[in-house]
GROMACS .gro file of C-alpha atoms in nm:
model
  244
    1MET     CA    1   5.261   1.421  -4.830
    2THR     CA    2   5.053   1.375  -5.142
    3PRO     CA    3   4.708   1.545  -5.172
    4LYS     CA    4   4.543   1.202  -5.181
    5PHE     CA    5   4.695   1.107  -4.846
    6LEU     CA    6   4.592   1.441  -4.695
    7THR     CA    7   4.233   1.381  -4.803
    8LEU     CA    8   4.229   1.037  -4.639
    9ALA     CA    9   4.376   1.172  -4.315
   10PHE     CA   10   4.117   1.450  -4.300
   11ALA     CA   11   3.834   1.198  -4.352
   12ALA     CA   12   3.966   0.975  -4.074
   13THR     CA   13   3.989   1.271  -3.837
   14THR     CA   14   3.629   1.369  -3.916
   15MET     CA   15   3.499   1.015  -3.855
   16MET     CA   16   3.670   1.005  -3.513
   17ALA     CA   17   3.513   1.335  -3.412
   18VAL     CA   18   3.154   1.220  -3.465
   19PRO     CA   19   3.133   0.985  -3.166
   20PHE     CA   20   3.265   1.256  -2.933
   21ALA     CA   21   2.995   1.497  -3.055
   22ALA     CA   22   2.730   1.230  -3.003
   23LEU     CA   23   2.853   1.166  -2.649
   24ALA     CA   24   2.828   1.535  -2.574
   25ASP     CA   25   2.462   1.534  -2.686
   26GLU     CA   26   2.386   1.231  -2.466
   27THR     CA   27   2.494   1.403  -2.146
   28PRO     CA   28   2.206   1.361  -1.898
   29ARG     CA   29   2.012   1.680  -1.851
   30PRO     CA   30   1.888   1.792  -1.509
   31ARG     CA   31   1.549   1.646  -1.424
   32ILE     CA   32   1.302   1.617  -1.139
   33THR     CA   33   1.062   1.334  -1.047
   34VAL     CA   34   0.751   1.399  -0.839
   35THR     CA   35   0.459   1.187  -0.719
   36GLY     CA   36   0.100   1.298  -0.756
   37GLU     CA   37  -0.200   1.147  -0.582
   38GLY     CA   38  -0.559   1.143  -0.705
   39GLU     CA   39  -0.875   1.013  -0.543
   40ALA     CA   40  -1.230   0.965  -0.672
   41ALA     CA   41  -1.534   0.813  -0.503
   42ALA     CA   42  -1.860   0.668  -0.629
   43ALA     CA   43  -2.155   0.479  -0.492
   44PRO     CA   44  -2.126   0.104  -0.558
   45ASP     CA   45  -2.365  -0.059  -0.802
   46THR     CA   46  -2.287  -0.427  -0.734
   47ALA     CA   47  -2.265  -0.651  -0.428
   48ILE     CA   48  -2.082  -0.983  -0.401
   49ILE     CA   49  -2.210  -1.220  -0.133
   50SER     CA   50  -2.036  -1.538  -0.019
   51LEU     CA   51  -2.279  -1.808   0.100
   52VAL     CA   52  -2.176  -2.146   0.242
   53VAL     CA   53  -2.383  -2.456   0.312
   54LEU     CA   54  -2.218  -2.695   0.561
   55GLN     CA   55  -2.374  -3.032   0.641
   56GLU     CA   56  -2.239  -3.292   0.885
   57LYS     CA   57  -2.360  -3.653   0.882
   58PRO     CA   58  -2.232  -3.994   0.995
   59THR     CA   59  -2.135  -4.091   0.640
   60ALA     CA   60  -1.994  -3.895   0.349
   61ARG     CA   61  -2.289  -4.002   0.130
   62GLU     CA   62  -2.544  -3.870   0.379
   63ALA     CA   63  -2.357  -3.542   0.421
   64LEU     CA   64  -2.327  -3.493   0.045
   65THR     CA   65  -2.694  -3.569  -0.016
   66ALA     CA   66  -2.806  -3.328   0.253
   67ASN     CA   67  -2.574  -3.059   0.122
   68ASN     CA   68  -2.688  -3.107  -0.238
   69GLU     CA   69  -3.052  -3.070  -0.137
   70ALA     CA   70  -2.988  -2.753   0.062
   71MET     CA   71  -2.770  -2.589  -0.205
   72ALA     CA   72  -3.021  -2.675  -0.479
   73LYS     CA   73  -3.286  -2.483  -0.284
   74VAL     CA   74  -3.051  -2.186  -0.244
   75LEU     CA   75  -2.968  -2.178  -0.616
   76ASP     CA   76  -3.335  -2.203  -0.710
   77ALA     CA   77  -3.423  -1.917  -0.474
   78MET     CA   78  -3.144  -1.699  -0.617
   79LYS     CA   79  -3.275  -1.748  -0.971
   80LYS     CA   80  -3.632  -1.670  -0.861
   81ALA     CA   81  -3.501  -1.351  -0.700
   82GLY     CA   82  -3.377  -1.240  -1.042
   83ILE     CA   83  -3.011  -1.339  -1.013
   84ALA     CA   84  -2.880  -1.443  -1.355
   85GLU     CA   85  -2.693  -1.772  -1.394
   86ARG     CA   86  -2.377  -1.585  -1.494
   87ASP     CA   87  -2.382  -1.418  -1.152
   88LEU     CA   88  -2.391  -1.749  -0.961
   89GLN     CA   89  -2.059  -1.930  -0.921
   90THR     CA   90  -1.947  -2.219  -0.703
   91SER     CA   91  -1.637  -2.087  -0.530
   92GLY     CA   92  -1.545  -2.385  -0.313
   93PHE     CA   93  -1.632  -2.744  -0.233
   94SER     CA   94  -1.488  -2.986   0.023
   95ILE     CA   95  -1.554  -3.320   0.196
   96ASP     CA   96  -1.374  -3.355   0.530
   97PRO     CA   97  -1.380  -3.636   0.787
   98ARG     CA   98  -1.450  -3.553   1.151
   99TYR     CA   99  -1.217  -3.723   1.399
  100VAL     CA  100  -1.228  -3.813   1.767
  101TYR     CA  101  -0.891  -3.844   1.938
  102PRO     CA  102  -0.898  -4.096   2.226
  103GLU     CA  103  -0.750  -3.969   2.551
  104ASN     CA  104  -0.454  -4.140   2.712
  105LYS     CA  105  -0.444  -3.975   3.050
  106ASP     CA  106  -0.211  -4.214   3.235
  107GLY     CA  107   0.034  -4.246   2.948
  108THR     CA  108   0.090  -4.618   3.011
  109GLN     CA  109  -0.046  -4.729   2.677
  110PRO     CA  110   0.057  -4.623   2.329
  111PRO     CA  111  -0.173  -4.351   2.190
  112GLN     CA  112  -0.467  -4.485   1.992
  113ALA     CA  113  -0.532  -4.378   1.636
  114PRO     CA  114  -0.804  -4.117   1.587
  115LYS     CA  115  -1.143  -4.246   1.478
  116ILE     CA  116  -1.365  -4.104   1.206
  117VAL     CA  117  -1.705  -4.025   1.355
  118GLY     CA  118  -1.862  -3.840   1.064
  119TYR     CA  119  -1.815  -3.627   0.755
  120ALA     CA  120  -1.865  -3.261   0.676
  121VAL     CA  121  -1.949  -3.140   0.325
  122SER     CA  122  -1.909  -2.770   0.249
  123ASN     CA  123  -2.029  -2.596  -0.066
  124SER     CA  124  -1.956  -2.227  -0.123
  125LEU     CA  125  -2.154  -2.003  -0.356
  126SER     CA  126  -2.053  -1.657  -0.479
  127VAL     CA  127  -2.354  -1.442  -0.569
  128ARG     CA  128  -2.320  -1.118  -0.766
  129VAL     CA  129  -2.617  -0.893  -0.693
  130ARG     CA  130  -2.666  -0.608  -0.942
  131ASP     CA  131  -2.976  -0.468  -0.773
  132LEU     CA  132  -2.858  -0.353  -0.431
  133LYS     CA  133  -3.216  -0.328  -0.304
  134LYS     CA  134  -3.227  -0.710  -0.303
  135VAL     CA  135  -2.918  -0.767  -0.087
  136GLY     CA  136  -3.096  -0.777   0.251
  137GLU     CA  137  -3.372  -0.998   0.115
  138ILE     CA  138  -3.124  -1.244  -0.034
  139LEU     CA  139  -2.930  -1.270   0.292
  140ASP     CA  140  -3.250  -1.336   0.487
  141GLN     CA  141  -3.378  -1.596   0.246
  142SER     CA  142  -3.048  -1.780   0.213
  143VAL     CA  143  -3.037  -1.851   0.586
  144THR     CA  144  -3.391  -1.988   0.579
  145LEU     CA  145  -3.294  -2.223   0.296
  146GLY     CA  146  -2.991  -2.377   0.466
  147VAL     CA  147  -2.698  -2.135   0.442
  148ASN     CA  148  -2.519  -2.162   0.777
  149GLN     CA  149  -2.176  -2.014   0.712
  150GLY     CA  150  -2.027  -1.725   0.517
  151GLY     CA  151  -2.232  -1.410   0.476
  152ASN     CA  152  -1.934  -1.203   0.363
  153LEU     CA  153  -2.055  -0.902   0.168
  154VAL     CA  154  -1.842  -0.675  -0.053
  155PHE     CA  155  -1.968  -0.372  -0.244
  156THR     CA  156  -1.799  -0.291  -0.574
  157ASN     CA  157  -1.845  -0.110  -0.905
  158ASP     CA  158  -1.910  -0.314  -1.217
  159LYS     CA  159  -1.737  -0.064  -1.449
  160PRO     CA  160  -1.500   0.164  -1.257
  161ASP     CA  161  -1.322   0.305  -1.567
  162ALA     CA  162  -1.481   0.651  -1.543
  163ILE     CA  163  -1.401   0.675  -1.171
  164LEU     CA  164  -1.038   0.576  -1.230
  165GLU     CA  165  -1.009   0.829  -1.512
  166GLU     CA  166  -1.116   1.106  -1.277
  167ALA     CA  167  -0.862   0.991  -1.017
  168ARG     CA  168  -0.586   0.984  -1.283
  169LYS     CA  169  -0.658   1.342  -1.389
  170LYS     CA  170  -0.639   1.457  -1.028
  171ALA     CA  171  -0.313   1.267  -0.977
  172VAL     CA  172  -0.146   1.427  -1.282
  173ALA     CA  173  -0.269   1.773  -1.180
  174SER     CA  174  -0.126   1.713  -0.833
  175ALA     CA  175   0.213   1.613  -0.979
  176MET     CA  176   0.220   1.918  -1.208
  177ALA     CA  177   0.142   2.153  -0.920
  178LYS     CA  178   0.403   1.993  -0.697
  179ALA     CA  179   0.673   2.013  -0.967
  180LYS     CA  180   0.591   2.380  -1.033
  181THR     CA  181   0.618   2.467  -0.664
  182LEU     CA  182   0.952   2.290  -0.627
  183THR     CA  183   1.114   2.442  -0.936
  184GLU     CA  184   0.995   2.793  -0.854
  185ALA     CA  185   1.138   2.760  -0.504
  186ALA     CA  186   1.468   2.638  -0.651
  187GLY     CA  187   1.480   2.914  -0.911
  188VAL     CA  188   1.485   2.685  -1.215
  189GLY     CA  189   1.249   2.638  -1.506
  190LEU     CA  190   1.019   2.343  -1.559
  191GLY     CA  191   1.065   2.167  -1.891
  192LYS     CA  192   0.879   1.898  -2.081
  193VAL     CA  193   0.754   1.570  -1.937
  194ILE     CA  194   1.000   1.285  -1.992
  195ASP     CA  195   0.825   0.991  -1.826
  196ILE     CA  196   0.495   0.905  -1.651
  197SER     CA  197   0.411   0.589  -1.458
  198GLU     CA  198   0.095   0.496  -1.269
  199GLN     CA  199  -0.020   0.284  -0.976
  200SER     CA  200  -0.392   0.225  -0.924
  201PHE     CA  201  -0.552   0.104  -0.601
  202ASN     CA  202  -0.899  -0.046  -0.599
  203PRO     CA  203  -1.118  -0.002  -0.293
  204ARG     CA  204  -1.037  -0.233  -0.007
  205PRO     CA  205  -1.303  -0.499   0.045
  206MET     CA  206  -1.521  -0.408   0.341
  207PRO     CA  207  -1.686  -0.735   0.446
  208MET     CA  208  -2.016  -0.701   0.626
  209ALA     CA  209  -1.993  -0.830   0.983
  210ALA     CA  210  -2.267  -1.087   0.935
  211ARG     CA  211  -2.076  -1.410   0.984
  212PRO     CA  212  -2.135  -1.451   1.362
  213LYS     CA  213  -2.512  -1.405   1.310
  214MET     CA  214  -2.556  -1.650   1.025
  215MET     CA  215  -2.589  -1.954   1.250
  216SER     CA  216  -2.864  -1.807   1.471
  217MET     CA  217  -3.052  -1.569   1.241
  218GLU     CA  218  -3.427  -1.623   1.238
  219ALA     CA  219  -3.634  -1.616   0.922
  220SER     CA  220  -3.810  -1.299   1.039
  221ASP     CA  221  -3.487  -1.110   1.102
  222SER     CA  222  -3.402  -0.825   0.867
  223VAL     CA  223  -3.047  -0.761   0.751
  224PRO     CA  224  -2.980  -0.385   0.738
  225VAL     CA  225  -2.740  -0.298   0.456
  226ALA     CA  226  -2.552   0.030   0.398
  227ALA     CA  227  -2.366   0.051   0.066
  228GLY     CA  228  -2.171   0.374   0.131
  229GLU     CA  229  -1.908   0.478  -0.124
  230ASN     CA  230  -1.608   0.316  -0.288
  231THR     CA  231  -1.291   0.525  -0.308
  232TYR     CA  232  -1.037   0.467  -0.586
  233ASN     CA  233  -0.680   0.596  -0.553
  234VAL     CA  234  -0.423   0.657  -0.826
  235ASN     CA  235  -0.056   0.753  -0.780
  236VAL     CA  236   0.154   0.881  -1.071
  237ASN     CA  237   0.528   0.936  -1.092
  238VAL     CA  238   0.610   1.214  -1.339
  239THR     CA  239   0.963   1.303  -1.450
  240PHE     CA  240   1.022   1.654  -1.589
  241GLU     CA  241   1.320   1.806  -1.764
  242LEU     CA  242   1.467   2.113  -1.594
  243LYS     CA  243   1.558   2.437  -1.767
  244ASN     CA  244   1.856   2.649  -1.662
   0.00000   0.00000   0.00000
C-alpha cells in the first residue's frame, strides 16, 4: 500500500469517528423538573361596572327612543361625576320582539303563529371607575336615571405588573427550594437551570351581588361597597441539570 493511500484511509477513518464522538456528547444528562407557586396580593385601584338600560314599548321606534333618552341621561351623569370618555364604552345593544303564543288547549285546530306584541331595546354600558370612592354614588345615581338591569361590579388593578413581578419571584424561589430538598434527599447534586416556563393567573372576577336589587332600588338607597384585595398567582416550571 502506497503512503498516499495510507494517508487517505487514515483521513476517512478520522471523519467517520467524529459523528460518534458528537453522539456521545449529546447523550441526555439527568435532570429534574419542579413546579413553584407564587402569590401576591394588592388592593384594587379600579372598578368596572356594567349598566344596562332596557325599555319595552309597543313599537320598536318607541322602545328605541325611550332607551336613547334614558341612556343619554346616564352618560351625561357619568361625565359629570368625573368619568372620562375613554372609560365609557357601549358593550352591547339589541332590539328584540316580544311574542305572545296563542294557546290551543283542545288540540283540534292547528297551532296559531305567535304574535308580536311589543319590542324591547337593551343598551349596555361598561364604566371604568378609577376613583373607588365614587362607586356607590354611581350605582345609586344610575338607577335613578333609568338603569334597570346589570349592576355587575368587578374590582381590578390598572397596572398589575409590579404585583405579578413579586409573585414570579416567589414562584422561582419556591421551585429552587423544592428542587434543593428533592436532590438532597436523593443524594445528588443540583446543577444549572436548563429551562423555565411560566403560567400567570389574574384574579377571578368577583361580581357584586347587586343585580336582584337593581329593579327595586330607591333613589335614597345607599350601595355599600367593599373593595378587598386582588390576589395574583404565578406558577413556574423549572428544569435543572443533575450532578453525579
